[in-house]
Short mmCIF file of C-alpha atoms and ligand atoms in Angstrom, two decimals:
data_model
loop_
_atom_site.label_atom_id
_atom_site.label_comp_id
_atom_site.label_asym_id
_atom_site.label_seq_id
_atom_site.Cartn_x
_atom_site.Cartn_y
_atom_site.Cartn_z
CA UNK A 1 0.00 0.00 0.00
CA UNK A 2 1.48 3.38 -0.99
CA UNK A 3 1.07 6.33 1.35
CA UNK A 4 1.03 9.99 0.40
CA UNK A 5 4.14 10.91 2.32
CA UNK A 6 6.66 8.16 1.66
CA UNK A 7 6.03 4.52 1.01
CA UNK A 8 5.08 2.91 4.27
CA UNK A 9 3.34 -0.42 3.79
CA UNK A 10 0.93 -1.15 6.62
CA UNK A 11 -0.72 -4.24 7.90
CA UNK A 12 -2.22 -4.94 11.26
CA UNK A 13 0.37 -7.52 12.30
CA UNK A 14 3.16 -4.93 12.15
CA UNK A 15 1.59 -3.16 15.14
CA UNK A 16 1.74 -6.20 17.42
CA UNK A 17 -0.90 -8.13 19.31
CA UNK A 18 -1.31 -5.67 22.17
CA UNK A 19 -2.02 -2.65 19.98
CA UNK A 20 -5.57 -1.38 20.70
CA UNK A 21 -7.62 -0.77 17.56
CA UNK A 22 -10.90 0.97 18.01
CA UNK A 23 -13.51 3.50 17.06
CA UNK A 24 -14.57 6.56 19.10
CA UNK A 25 -17.90 8.28 19.63
CA UNK A 26 -19.49 10.71 22.10
CA UNK A 27 -22.90 10.60 23.78
CA UNK A 28 -24.20 13.99 22.71
CA UNK A 29 -23.17 13.48 19.11
CA UNK A 30 -24.97 10.17 18.61
CA UNK A 31 -27.54 9.34 21.27
CA UNK A 32 -30.40 11.74 20.62
CA UNK A 33 -33.24 11.05 23.11
CA UNK A 34 -32.25 14.31 24.75
CA UNK A 35 -35.22 14.40 27.14
CA UNK A 36 -36.22 10.75 27.30
CA UNK A 37 -36.46 8.50 30.35
CA UNK A 38 -35.63 11.17 32.88
CA UNK A 39 -32.57 12.68 31.22
CA UNK A 40 -31.84 16.24 32.35
CA UNK A 41 -30.70 19.13 30.15
CA UNK A 42 -27.02 19.60 29.44
CA UNK A 43 -25.35 22.85 28.42
CA UNK A 44 -25.42 21.64 24.83
CA UNK A 45 -29.19 20.94 24.91
CA UNK A 46 -29.66 24.53 26.02
CA UNK A 47 -27.03 26.08 23.75
CA UNK A 48 -28.45 24.61 20.54
CA UNK A 49 -31.89 26.01 21.29
CA UNK A 50 -30.77 29.37 22.57
CA UNK A 51 -28.34 30.47 19.95
CA UNK A 52 -27.96 30.69 16.21
CA UNK A 53 -24.51 29.21 16.46
CA UNK A 54 -25.36 25.80 15.02
CA UNK A 55 -25.03 25.68 11.24
CA UNK A 56 -28.38 25.45 9.43
CA UNK A 57 -30.08 25.34 12.85
CA UNK A 58 -29.53 21.57 12.97
CA UNK A 59 -30.90 19.90 16.08
CA UNK A 60 -29.19 17.10 18.01
CA UNK A 61 -32.51 15.96 19.50
CA UNK A 62 -32.42 12.71 17.52
CA UNK A 63 -28.84 12.64 16.17
CA UNK A 64 -28.08 9.01 15.19
CA UNK A 65 -30.76 7.73 17.58
CA UNK A 66 -28.06 5.58 19.15
CA UNK A 67 -30.15 5.58 22.34
CA UNK A 68 -32.65 3.33 20.58
CA UNK A 69 -30.37 1.77 17.99
CA UNK A 70 -27.31 0.90 20.05
CA UNK A 71 -27.68 -2.81 19.33
CA UNK A 72 -27.69 -2.25 15.60
CA UNK A 73 -24.65 0.07 15.83
CA UNK A 74 -22.67 -2.24 18.11
CA UNK A 75 -23.49 -5.03 15.65
CA UNK A 76 -21.84 -2.85 13.02
CA UNK A 77 -18.77 -2.34 15.22
CA UNK A 78 -18.52 -6.10 15.40
CA UNK A 79 -19.17 -6.52 11.70
CA UNK A 80 -16.26 -4.14 10.98
CA UNK A 81 -13.98 -6.33 13.17
CA UNK A 82 -13.35 -3.39 15.53
CA UNK A 83 -12.41 -4.81 18.92
CA UNK A 84 -12.71 -1.63 21.04
CA UNK A 85 -15.62 0.81 21.16
CA UNK A 86 -15.10 4.15 22.85
CA UNK A 87 -18.22 6.03 23.93
CA UNK A 88 -19.00 8.67 26.53
CA UNK A 89 -21.57 8.76 29.29
CA UNK A 90 -24.08 11.55 29.39
CA UNK A 91 -23.81 13.04 32.89
CA UNK A 92 -27.45 14.23 32.82
CA UNK A 93 -28.78 10.79 31.87
CA UNK A 94 -27.28 9.56 35.13
CA UNK A 95 -27.75 12.66 37.29
CA UNK A 96 -30.39 14.87 35.62
CA UNK A 97 -29.48 17.84 37.81
CA UNK A 98 -25.77 17.11 37.81
CA UNK A 99 -25.83 16.11 41.46
CA UNK A 100 -28.27 14.53 43.88
CA UNK A 101 -30.79 11.99 42.74
CA UNK A 102 -29.70 9.23 40.37
CA UNK A 103 -31.86 8.52 37.32
CA UNK A 104 -32.14 4.73 37.30
CA UNK A 105 -33.24 4.48 33.63
CA UNK A 106 -29.97 6.22 32.70
CA UNK A 107 -27.95 3.67 34.64
CA UNK A 108 -30.01 0.85 33.10
CA UNK A 109 -29.39 2.19 29.62
CA UNK A 110 -25.60 2.28 29.97
CA UNK A 111 -25.69 -1.17 31.57
CA UNK A 112 -27.47 -2.41 28.47
CA UNK A 113 -24.92 -0.77 26.16
CA UNK A 114 -21.96 -2.17 28.12
CA UNK A 115 -23.48 -5.64 28.35
CA UNK A 116 -24.33 -5.68 24.67
CA UNK A 117 -20.73 -4.77 23.80
CA UNK A 118 -19.37 -7.53 26.00
CA UNK A 119 -21.82 -10.14 24.71
CA UNK A 120 -20.54 -9.34 21.24
CA UNK A 121 -16.86 -9.45 22.06
CA UNK A 122 -16.48 -5.68 21.82
CA UNK A 123 -14.52 -4.01 24.64
CA UNK A 124 -16.23 -0.87 26.00
CA UNK A 125 -13.93 2.14 26.62
CA UNK A 126 -15.71 4.84 28.57
CA UNK A 127 -15.13 8.60 28.45
CA UNK A 128 -16.68 10.17 31.54
CA UNK A 129 -16.97 13.68 30.17
CA UNK A 130 -17.28 14.64 26.53
CA UNK A 131 -18.47 18.26 26.88
CA UNK A 132 -22.12 17.87 28.01
CA UNK A 133 -22.07 19.50 31.45
CA UNK A 134 -25.42 19.46 33.29
CA UNK A 135 -27.24 22.76 32.73
CA UNK A 136 -28.19 22.95 36.40
CA UNK A 137 -24.48 23.08 37.25
CA UNK A 138 -23.83 25.70 34.59
CA UNK A 139 -26.44 27.85 36.35
CA UNK A 140 -24.11 27.70 39.35
CA UNK A 141 -21.13 28.77 37.25
CA UNK A 142 -20.22 25.48 35.61
CA UNK A 143 -16.48 24.92 35.35
CA UNK A 144 -15.80 28.46 36.55
CA UNK A 145 -17.11 27.42 39.96
CA UNK A 146 -14.55 25.60 42.09
CA UNK A 147 -17.32 23.34 43.41
CA UNK A 148 -17.23 21.71 39.97
CA UNK A 149 -14.35 19.56 41.25
CA UNK A 150 -16.67 18.00 43.85
CA UNK A 151 -19.62 17.73 41.46
CA UNK A 152 -17.46 15.91 38.95
CA UNK A 153 -15.84 13.62 41.51
CA UNK A 154 -19.24 12.57 42.87
CA UNK A 155 -20.42 11.79 39.35
CA UNK A 156 -17.28 9.73 38.66
CA UNK A 157 -17.86 7.77 41.86
CA UNK A 158 -21.37 6.85 40.75
CA UNK A 159 -20.15 5.72 37.33
CA UNK A 160 -17.37 3.63 38.88
CA UNK A 161 -19.86 2.03 41.26
CA UNK A 162 -22.34 1.08 38.56
CA UNK A 163 -20.14 0.18 35.60
CA UNK A 164 -16.71 -0.56 37.06
CA UNK A 165 -17.33 -4.29 37.42
CA UNK A 166 -17.29 -4.67 33.62
CA UNK A 167 -15.48 -1.67 32.14
CA UNK A 168 -11.69 -1.89 32.21
CA UNK A 169 -10.71 1.24 30.26
CA UNK A 170 -11.71 4.70 31.40
CA UNK A 171 -10.95 8.17 30.05
CA UNK A 172 -11.66 10.96 32.49
CA UNK A 173 -12.24 13.83 30.07
CA UNK A 174 -12.19 14.49 26.37
CA UNK A 175 -10.13 17.36 24.93
CA UNK A 176 -10.23 19.89 27.80
CA UNK A 177 -8.44 22.41 25.60
CA UNK A 178 -11.29 22.42 23.11
CA UNK A 179 -14.24 22.61 25.47
CA UNK A 180 -12.57 25.20 27.68
CA UNK A 181 -11.35 27.26 24.70
CA UNK A 182 -14.45 27.07 22.51
CA UNK A 183 -16.97 27.09 25.37
CA UNK A 184 -15.43 29.45 27.91
CA UNK A 185 -13.23 31.78 25.86
CA UNK A 186 -14.52 32.04 22.30
CA UNK A 187 -18.18 31.36 23.09
CA UNK A 188 -18.68 29.28 19.92
CA UNK A 189 -19.48 26.10 21.86
CA UNK A 190 -21.66 25.55 24.92
CA UNK A 191 -22.09 27.23 27.29
CA UNK A 192 -21.14 30.20 25.10
CA UNK A 193 -19.05 32.08 27.65
CA UNK A 194 -16.25 34.37 26.58
CA UNK A 195 -13.12 36.04 27.88
CA UNK A 196 -10.31 35.30 30.30
CA UNK A 197 -12.58 35.79 33.30
CA UNK A 198 -14.34 32.56 32.34
CA UNK A 199 -11.51 30.74 30.58
CA UNK A 200 -8.91 30.94 33.36
CA UNK A 201 -11.00 29.58 36.25
CA UNK A 202 -12.48 26.96 33.91
CA UNK A 203 -9.00 25.73 32.97
CA UNK A 204 -7.91 25.42 36.57
CA UNK A 205 -11.05 23.69 37.80
CA UNK A 206 -11.01 21.30 34.86
CA UNK A 207 -7.39 20.38 35.66
CA UNK A 208 -8.28 19.78 39.32
CA UNK A 209 -11.32 17.76 38.21
CA UNK A 210 -9.35 15.56 35.83
CA UNK A 211 -6.94 14.67 38.61
CA UNK A 212 -9.66 14.29 41.25
CA UNK A 213 -11.76 12.15 38.91
CA UNK A 214 -8.79 9.93 38.07
CA UNK A 215 -7.94 9.51 41.76
CA UNK A 216 -11.53 8.57 42.48
CA UNK A 217 -11.43 5.91 39.78
CA UNK A 218 -8.13 4.56 41.15
CA UNK A 219 -9.61 4.34 44.67
CA UNK A 220 -12.79 2.62 43.52
CA UNK A 221 -11.38 0.49 40.70
CA UNK A 222 -7.75 -0.35 41.44
CA UNK A 223 -7.51 -2.69 38.46
CA UNK A 224 -8.93 -0.23 35.92
CA UNK A 225 -6.77 1.26 33.13
CA UNK A 226 -7.19 5.00 33.58
CA UNK A 227 -6.45 7.60 30.94
CA UNK A 228 -7.58 10.98 29.74
CA UNK A 229 -7.45 12.54 26.28
CA UNK A 230 -5.96 15.71 24.80
CA UNK A 231 -6.46 17.43 21.47
CA UNK A 232 -3.27 18.40 19.68
CA UNK A 233 -2.21 19.93 16.38
CA UNK A 234 1.27 19.97 14.91
CA UNK A 235 2.32 23.62 15.00
CA UNK A 236 4.83 25.07 12.55
CA UNK A 237 5.90 28.71 12.16
CA UNK A 238 5.02 30.58 8.99
CA UNK A 239 8.65 31.68 8.58
CA UNK A 240 11.99 31.67 10.37
CA UNK A 241 11.46 35.25 11.52
CA UNK A 242 11.89 35.43 15.30
CA UNK A 243 8.41 36.85 15.80
CA UNK A 244 6.78 33.99 13.83
CA UNK A 245 8.85 31.47 15.76
CA UNK A 246 7.79 33.04 19.05
CA UNK A 247 4.14 33.14 17.94
CA UNK A 248 4.27 29.43 17.04
CA UNK A 249 5.77 28.64 20.43
CA UNK A 250 2.92 30.45 22.21
CA UNK A 251 0.26 28.66 20.20
CA UNK A 252 1.96 25.31 20.74
CA UNK A 253 2.04 25.91 24.49
CA UNK A 254 -1.63 26.87 24.50
CA UNK A 255 -2.95 24.11 22.25
CA UNK A 256 -0.60 21.23 23.00
CA UNK A 257 1.12 21.71 26.33
CA UNK A 258 -1.30 23.43 28.67
CA UNK A 259 -3.32 20.46 29.93
CA UNK A 260 -0.87 17.58 29.65
CA UNK A 261 1.72 19.58 31.58
CA UNK A 262 -0.78 20.72 34.19
CA UNK A 263 -2.01 17.20 35.01
CA UNK A 264 1.54 15.85 34.94
CA UNK A 265 2.61 18.14 37.76
CA UNK A 266 4.54 20.77 35.75
CA UNK A 267 2.08 23.58 36.39
CA UNK A 268 0.91 25.93 33.63
CA UNK A 269 3.23 27.12 30.84
CA UNK A 270 2.95 30.74 31.97
CA UNK A 271 6.36 31.82 30.67
CA UNK A 272 5.39 30.79 27.16
CA UNK A 273 1.80 32.08 27.35
CA UNK A 274 1.95 35.18 29.56
CA UNK A 275 -1.74 35.84 28.85
CA UNK A 276 -2.55 32.94 31.19
CA UNK A 277 -0.80 34.55 34.16
CA UNK A 278 -4.11 35.61 35.71
CA UNK A 279 -4.79 31.94 36.42
CA UNK A 280 -2.60 32.14 39.52
CA UNK A 281 -5.44 33.95 41.26
CA UNK A 282 -7.51 30.74 41.14
CA UNK A 283 -4.74 28.48 42.44
CA UNK A 284 -5.25 27.98 46.16
CA UNK A 285 -2.73 26.73 48.70
CA UNK A 286 -2.48 22.96 48.42
CA UNK A 287 -3.60 22.82 44.79
CA UNK A 288 -0.17 21.84 43.50
CA UNK A 289 -0.54 18.48 45.28
CA UNK A 290 -3.81 17.92 43.43
CA UNK A 291 -2.43 18.63 39.99
CA UNK A 292 -0.68 15.38 39.20
CA UNK A 293 -1.87 11.91 38.37
CA UNK A 294 -0.03 8.93 36.94
CA UNK A 295 -2.27 7.87 34.12
CA UNK A 296 -2.02 4.34 32.78
CA UNK A 297 -2.40 5.76 29.30
CA UNK A 298 -2.59 9.13 27.60
CA UNK A 299 -4.97 9.67 24.70
CA UNK A 300 -4.03 12.10 21.97
CA UNK A 301 -6.41 13.28 19.28
CA UNK A 302 -4.81 14.72 16.21
CA UNK A 303 -6.37 15.71 12.92
CA UNK A 304 -4.10 18.26 11.29
CA UNK A 305 -1.23 20.73 11.37
CA UNK A 306 -1.47 24.50 11.81
CA UNK A 307 0.86 27.16 10.45
CA UNK A 308 1.22 30.11 12.80
CA UNK A 309 2.35 33.69 12.22
CA UNK A 310 2.81 36.73 14.39
CA UNK A 311 -0.28 38.93 14.50
CA UNK A 312 -0.29 42.36 16.07
CA UNK A 313 -4.07 42.43 16.01
CA UNK A 314 -4.80 39.23 17.94
CA UNK A 315 -5.31 40.02 21.60
CA UNK A 316 -3.55 38.05 24.34
CA UNK A 317 -1.57 35.78 22.09
CA UNK A 318 -0.39 37.99 19.18
CA UNK A 319 -0.51 35.03 16.87
CA UNK A 320 -2.79 33.90 14.07
CA UNK A 321 -3.30 30.72 12.09
CA UNK A 322 -2.52 30.88 8.38
CA UNK A 323 -5.68 29.27 7.07
CA UNK A 324 -5.14 25.96 5.30
CA UNK A 325 -7.56 27.24 2.60
CA UNK A 326 -5.09 29.98 1.76
CA UNK A 327 -2.14 27.64 1.60
CA UNK A 328 -3.26 25.55 -1.37
CA UNK A 329 -2.99 22.29 0.55
CA UNK A 330 -5.37 19.30 0.52
CA UNK A 331 -8.33 19.95 2.83
CA UNK A 332 -11.03 18.04 4.63
CA UNK A 333 -14.62 19.25 4.85
CA UNK A 334 -13.67 21.00 8.11
CA UNK A 335 -11.10 23.02 6.10
CA UNK A 336 -8.37 21.25 8.01
CA UNK A 337 -5.18 20.45 6.14
CA UNK A 338 -4.59 16.77 5.34
CA UNK A 339 -1.06 16.34 6.62
CA UNK A 340 -0.30 12.80 7.83
CA UNK A 341 3.14 13.58 9.34
CA UNK A 342 1.32 15.69 11.94
CA UNK A 343 0.28 12.58 13.83
CA UNK A 344 3.86 11.28 13.81
CA UNK A 345 5.10 14.60 15.18
CA UNK A 346 2.49 14.58 17.92
CA UNK A 347 3.40 11.04 18.94
CA UNK A 348 7.01 12.19 19.24
CA UNK A 349 6.02 15.28 21.17
CA UNK A 350 3.93 13.45 23.76
CA UNK A 351 6.55 10.71 24.07
CA UNK A 352 8.89 13.36 25.43
CA UNK A 353 6.91 13.45 28.69
CA UNK A 354 8.20 10.68 30.94
CA UNK A 355 4.75 10.67 32.60
CA UNK A 356 3.22 9.23 29.41
CA UNK A 357 3.35 5.50 30.05
CA UNK A 358 1.26 4.38 27.12
CA UNK A 359 0.15 6.56 24.25
CA UNK A 360 -3.07 5.85 22.42
CA UNK A 361 -4.40 7.80 19.47
CA UNK A 362 -7.93 8.04 20.83
CA UNK A 363 -9.20 9.99 17.80
CA UNK A 364 -8.10 10.52 14.22
CA UNK A 365 -10.25 10.78 11.13
CA UNK A 366 -11.64 13.12 8.52
CA UNK A 367 -14.84 14.61 7.15
CA UNK A 368 -15.34 14.54 3.41
CA UNK A 369 -18.45 15.30 1.33
CA UNK A 370 -19.79 11.75 1.07
CA UNK A 371 -22.64 10.92 -1.24
CA UNK A 372 -24.85 7.91 -1.70
CA UNK A 373 -24.53 6.68 -5.27
CA UNK A 374 -26.37 3.53 -6.35
CA UNK A 375 -26.92 2.64 -2.70
CA UNK A 376 -23.22 2.80 -1.77
CA UNK A 377 -20.79 5.41 -0.46
CA UNK A 378 -17.33 5.48 -1.98
CA UNK A 379 -14.96 7.64 0.09
CA UNK A 380 -11.46 7.09 -1.31
CA UNK A 381 -10.18 10.27 0.34
CA UNK A 382 -11.05 8.96 3.79
CA UNK A 383 -9.49 5.58 2.98
CA UNK A 384 -6.30 7.37 1.99
CA UNK A 385 -6.46 9.62 5.04
CA UNK A 386 -6.72 6.63 7.37
CA UNK A 387 -4.03 4.64 5.57
CA UNK A 388 -1.53 7.47 5.52
CA UNK A 389 -2.14 8.40 9.16
CA UNK A 390 -1.94 4.80 10.35
CA UNK A 391 1.29 4.52 8.37
CA UNK A 392 2.70 7.48 10.29
CA UNK A 393 1.74 5.82 13.58
CA UNK A 394 3.63 2.74 12.45
CA UNK A 395 6.63 4.85 11.49
CA UNK A 396 6.74 6.31 15.00
CA UNK A 397 6.32 2.88 16.55
CA UNK A 398 9.12 1.41 14.47
CA UNK A 399 11.40 4.24 15.58
CA UNK A 400 10.78 3.16 19.15
CA UNK A 401 8.19 5.71 20.25
CA UNK A 402 5.28 4.58 22.41
CA UNK A 403 2.19 4.19 20.25
CA UNK A 404 -0.16 1.66 21.75
CA UNK A 405 -3.49 2.13 20.04
CA UNK A 406 -5.43 3.89 17.31
CA UNK A 407 -9.13 4.77 17.36
CA UNK A 408 -10.90 6.17 14.31
CA UNK A 409 -13.18 9.15 14.74
CA UNK A 410 -15.88 7.98 14.20
CA UNK A 411 -18.29 5.08 13.77
CA UNK A 412 -21.27 6.79 12.14
CA UNK A 413 -21.75 10.27 10.74
CA UNK A 414 -23.06 12.33 13.62
CA UNK A 415 -23.77 15.75 15.12
CA UNK A 416 -20.56 17.72 14.73
CA UNK A 417 -21.27 20.38 17.38
CA UNK A 418 -21.55 23.90 15.91
CA UNK A 419 -21.20 22.45 12.40
CA UNK A 420 -24.41 20.45 12.78
CA UNK A 421 -24.69 17.38 10.56
CA UNK A 422 -22.74 18.90 7.66
CA UNK A 423 -19.32 17.31 8.18
CA UNK A 424 -19.53 13.54 7.85
CA UNK A 425 -16.73 11.83 9.76
CA UNK A 426 -18.16 8.30 9.92
CA UNK A 427 -16.96 4.96 8.64
CA UNK A 428 -20.69 4.46 8.25
CA UNK A 429 -22.99 6.85 6.42
CA UNK A 430 -26.20 7.90 8.15
CA UNK A 431 -29.26 9.12 6.29
CA UNK A 432 -30.57 11.40 9.02
CA UNK A 433 -34.11 11.38 7.58
CA UNK A 434 -34.51 7.61 7.73
CA UNK A 435 -31.68 6.62 10.11
CA UNK A 436 -30.51 4.15 7.47
CA UNK A 437 -26.85 3.15 7.83
CA UNK A 438 -24.57 2.41 4.86
CA UNK A 439 -21.04 1.16 5.43
CA UNK A 440 -18.70 3.42 3.43
CA UNK A 441 -15.75 2.02 1.51
CA UNK A 442 -13.52 3.33 4.35
CA UNK A 443 -15.49 1.14 6.78
CA UNK A 444 -14.98 -1.85 4.51
CA UNK A 445 -11.30 -1.06 4.17
CA UNK A 446 -10.86 -0.75 7.96
CA UNK A 447 -12.72 -4.03 8.49
CA UNK A 448 -10.48 -5.83 6.01
CA UNK A 449 -7.37 -4.23 7.53
CA UNK A 450 -8.42 -5.34 11.02
CA UNK A 451 -9.14 -8.83 9.80
CA UNK A 452 -5.42 -9.03 9.04
O1 IFM B 501 -16.37 15.53 16.76
C1 IFM B 501 -15.23 15.91 17.45
C2 IFM B 501 -15.14 15.21 18.79
O2 IFM B 501 -16.25 15.43 19.57
C3 IFM B 501 -13.92 15.69 19.55
N1 IFM B 501 -12.74 15.61 18.73
C4 IFM B 501 -12.78 16.13 17.39
C5 IFM B 501 -13.98 15.59 16.66
C6 IFM B 501 -14.03 16.14 15.22
O3 IFM B 501 -14.15 17.52 15.24
#
């Protein structure tokens, strides 16, 4: 098989028996059933109805109807020979108000999903938080409120109690950099807050919550494999000019280093991102001891590379991205550059932290404009994207870097947050009018690859 960037033949055996292959999803993006069986409102349920920030006004109320169709979709996971299925729990299905009374139908539902996975030889990997904070807690300040550490820890305890007998792999949070940045600084994601006054306390309380949640899991489930996931993009400077180099360094610290370093006990990269200095006001005596956890694995989620230049006009960070659209490079539907070496660079970067014991690519994938033609969906660009990225993972592995798993984002086309249903990331096409599923050629390719 020929890859775009160098000839790297790939087959499953080259990765070894212990390499974890999987597919990733998130509750809010697939489940639908947003107010069924006692589920409470999350910040996303409220955000989509309150704002005009979702493209074409798309509603996640039904999404992929995974809530009702989980058996069919887990059957598809099995049919594609995917051994590991990563999904998140919806906090408000379990605790409608975020705290207090447990909603038994929510617990029953996730028990059914977990049991169905296991009955079918599919290993469930659970993410505890994939962005859908309970709205009731947002009314109390959400992540800007320091009490969020206790709210989250209590929720984790309940999940460990109910599902820990069967689930071995846990991820505490998904991409804190994205939900804190987009939701608490830029206001383009739920809950739509903006500015440093929201962003800085949210960062600190999320860091404390990740560590507290992980410690809670360790206490309750000593045998569990505990991880957490980080978004990352390969950052390169626009030129060798000192101010572009410095701008790239700031963006790299903000996008790639902030959270991994904070939960690894290094503190915040304040020298490289001076705009974050105000965070010290939220750090209380004793916090340093609660900002370090030894994760069994670290999840990284990489999709692209960004080119960064100095920008006088960008507040706080004086840096701007040079849009991939303006660079004449291959693009996905998200307007993200297709650049397979980015994943190799990110594996190298995260390997440099001695705290990273195992490194798993917990998300990688691409959206392309898929179409149903004669009842099938041919998506050669996605096939090539997956092949070339997997090849880069293999390259890193062969060079001796830790790379212990690879999960495709995502199983089925789904609700892509503020982009609505427009970008289709799935290995499986979903007709959102009929809920019909069609395995794309990328799904068939992945299934054949995993068969070995
Ligand atoms: O859909 C998202 C997911 O929720 C988090 N990681 C990136 C994906 C693609 O944008």
